[in-house]
Amino acid sequence: MRSLLDRQELRLPAAILFIASVALFWSSRNHDFVYDDTDIIAENPLVLGEQPVEQVFRTPYWGPHDNRAHLYRPLTILAFRAERAVFGEGPGPVHLVNILLNGLLSVLTFVFVLRLGVRMEVAALTGLLMGIHPLHVEVVGNGVGQAELFASVLALLAGLVHLEWLRGELGRDLADHDAPITPGVGALSHRIVSIALYGLAMGFKESAVVLPGLLFLIEWILVHRLDPMAALRRANRYLAYALALLPFLLLRFAVVGGTGPGMQEVMGDTSRFQQVLHGSEILLRVLVQLLVPRTICADYTDYRQPIAPSLADPVVLLSLIAWPLLIVGATLLARRGRPWFLVGLSWYLLAMLPVSHLLFPIGTVRADRLAFTPSLGILLALAFGLDWLRERDSRMASGLTLLFVAGFALRTVIALPAWENRESLWTSVIKVNPGSPTAWLNIGETHRERGELTRAEACYRKALELRQGLGSSFPEAQTKLASLLAERGDTESGEQVYREALESTPEHFVALLNLGEMLLKDPETREEAIATLERAAAVSPTDFRPHANLSECYRLLGRPAEGLAAIDQAIALEPELPDLRFVRAEFLDRLGRRDEATAARNEANAMRGR
């Protein structure tokens, strides 16, 4: 990359790409933490520095007690932790890093595509489209999108270094398509750096695993002109990437296990064949969306009806017809000296493969963020297509280029404010997908925060109705509804809703904790409260609240020795909370241990005075 940017004529377009990409997303620096940001960044003990750094590498992405997604992204968590340590708390620094990474990615796309051998104008247009595309709003405008950004930046850097190595191996640039191959020796340092960058990329997001396959496809298409035997003779050179892949997979397996993420309920009854049909349909929908990004949404999962694709569905059938035609057509063009459509299509299909449901079902039905790295392939094909048209009708090509650039930029400007805060995000989702239970739950929370309890209750019930309509549970909505009912004084109904939540999800921590707290207030249910709170403590052994509530229950039952043991457990888990020590002093008084009680009060007062 440095050798390329040393060329005077490339510095200006690189600077323009960086500035344009940064400027378009600049307003997102003021966004709040929304959606997954809350759990992954704002309230994550690993990010807040409450646990040692080495624990980052021993913990699944969603935390030690929520491994349903089976994701492992330690370097993403480490990046958030470092940003908080350096820049302080709050969402601003995280969003600023995302904006700058997006600008860097735009430049890297330009340099990478240029290294493949296209004209500078095509490479620059590809980099610009990558930096401003509206489908990237979810990644750049959302804090946790940093996983995709870092993974893509590192993958492209690895790709650039790989191309430097490949140039040494072949004795020529990929751009010199007509020059003969004069086998040489690629620099070992390039191999080491490329493999290391690949390993780092996977540490930010697992989808970077496909990089060696992408690079192999590029060599097969551009260097070996689709000759399978010539490509296979060099395939063993790509096995070196296993030096990074195998340690990552072993570490990932040790932390999250070998099973995949659970499917969303809307796909719960689909056969493997239906999942493949759905994957084919999604690939086509996303491709069209990349070219005409009319619909942008943070949650496409519609619980109004289950996903059950069949060969009778028009879009499914169209996708099954379209893929062979696109692949054959791109291959014919490649054989006639127009390889870029095949390069772009191959990049898109292979990069989308792990998240398309074709190989295996994933925990997300569809998401704009999953198309982030794959989009580079379609945008390259689009840029080359516009350049190809310019040879035939320059006026039409210029008009279409302006239309795509201006249209993408405008659509991004329109879509970006949706990620400003929780209310704007989920309001925008409901407009596109009113069948999203998650959207209704979050909108309910915004009403509740404003004191609009009736509207909040209606939203919670709508979220429950959508999930239960497909025979699935939604304990998060049930616990919100139950606590709201209790807040309004309807404790009987609130208790009933908590019990319903625990029938479907017996180990739901919040339901256990809140139900236990409700039960301890009634003398007739305090023994049940103890059992419920003990279950909560077992579900989340690092949380002090079940033990604190247990101590209150024992106090009301007149059992100070057990209360003291419970409050000591709470203090061990949360030693900096002075109120717990005042409670401990009360139990010590009841047990006649006056000196210890006085010491506990003095310690608590000293903590309050800090």
PDB file of C-alpha atoms in Angstrom, residues 3 31 75 94 100 161 165 168 189 194 232 258 284 297 299-300 304 311 333 341 386 388 421 439 451 455 501 532:
ATOM      1  CA  SER A   3       4.518   1.858  -2.444  1.00  0.00           C
ATOM      2  CA  HIS A  31     -25.126   8.737  18.317  1.00  0.00           C
ATOM      3  CA  LEU A  75     -10.196  -8.429  19.840  1.00  0.00           C
ATOM      4  CA  VAL A  94     -16.497   4.452  19.742  1.00  0.00           C
ATOM      5  CA  LEU A 100     -12.298   6.904  10.789  1.00  0.00           C
ATOM      6  CA  VAL A 161       0.456  -8.000   1.559  1.00  0.00           C
ATOM      7  CA  TRP A 165       4.007 -11.917  -2.056  1.00  0.00           C
ATOM      8  CA  GLY A 168       7.269 -12.097  -6.166  1.00  0.00           C
ATOM      9  CA  SER A 189       8.121 -11.594   5.498  1.00  0.00           C
ATOM     10  CA  SER A 194      -0.353 -11.638   5.752  1.00  0.00           C
ATOM     11  CA  LEU A 232      -4.838 -26.424  -8.075  1.00  0.00           C
ATOM     12  CA  GLY A 258     -18.429 -26.609  18.735  1.00  0.00           C
ATOM     13  CA  LEU A 284     -30.498 -12.478  -4.458  1.00  0.00           C
ATOM     14  CA  CYS A 297     -33.802  -2.031   8.367  1.00  0.00           C
ATOM     15  CA  ASP A 299     -34.378  -6.075  12.088  1.00  0.00           C
ATOM     16  CA  TYR A 300     -35.870  -7.993   9.166  1.00  0.00           C
ATOM     17  CA  ARG A 304     -46.294 -12.371  11.643  1.00  0.00           C
ATOM     18  CA  LEU A 311     -40.073 -23.839  -5.049  1.00  0.00           C
ATOM     19  CA  LEU A 333     -17.159 -12.557 -20.044  1.00  0.00           C
ATOM     20  CA  PHE A 341     -17.775  -9.315 -13.231  1.00  0.00           C
ATOM     21  CA  LEU A 386     -20.127   1.622 -15.555  1.00  0.00           C
ATOM     22  CA  TRP A 388     -17.497  -0.757 -19.640  1.00  0.00           C
ATOM     23  CA  ASN A 421     -30.952   6.751  19.735  1.00  0.00           C
ATOM     24  CA  ALA A 439     -38.823  -3.278  18.017  1.00  0.00           C
ATOM     25  CA  GLY A 451     -44.018   7.714  32.181  1.00  0.00           C
ATOM     26  CA  ARG A 455     -48.669   2.853  25.896  1.00  0.00           C
ATOM     27  CA  ALA A 501     -41.942 -16.382  31.926  1.00  0.00           C
ATOM     28  CA  THR A 532     -36.452 -18.620  43.930  1.00  0.00           C
TER      29      THR A 532
END
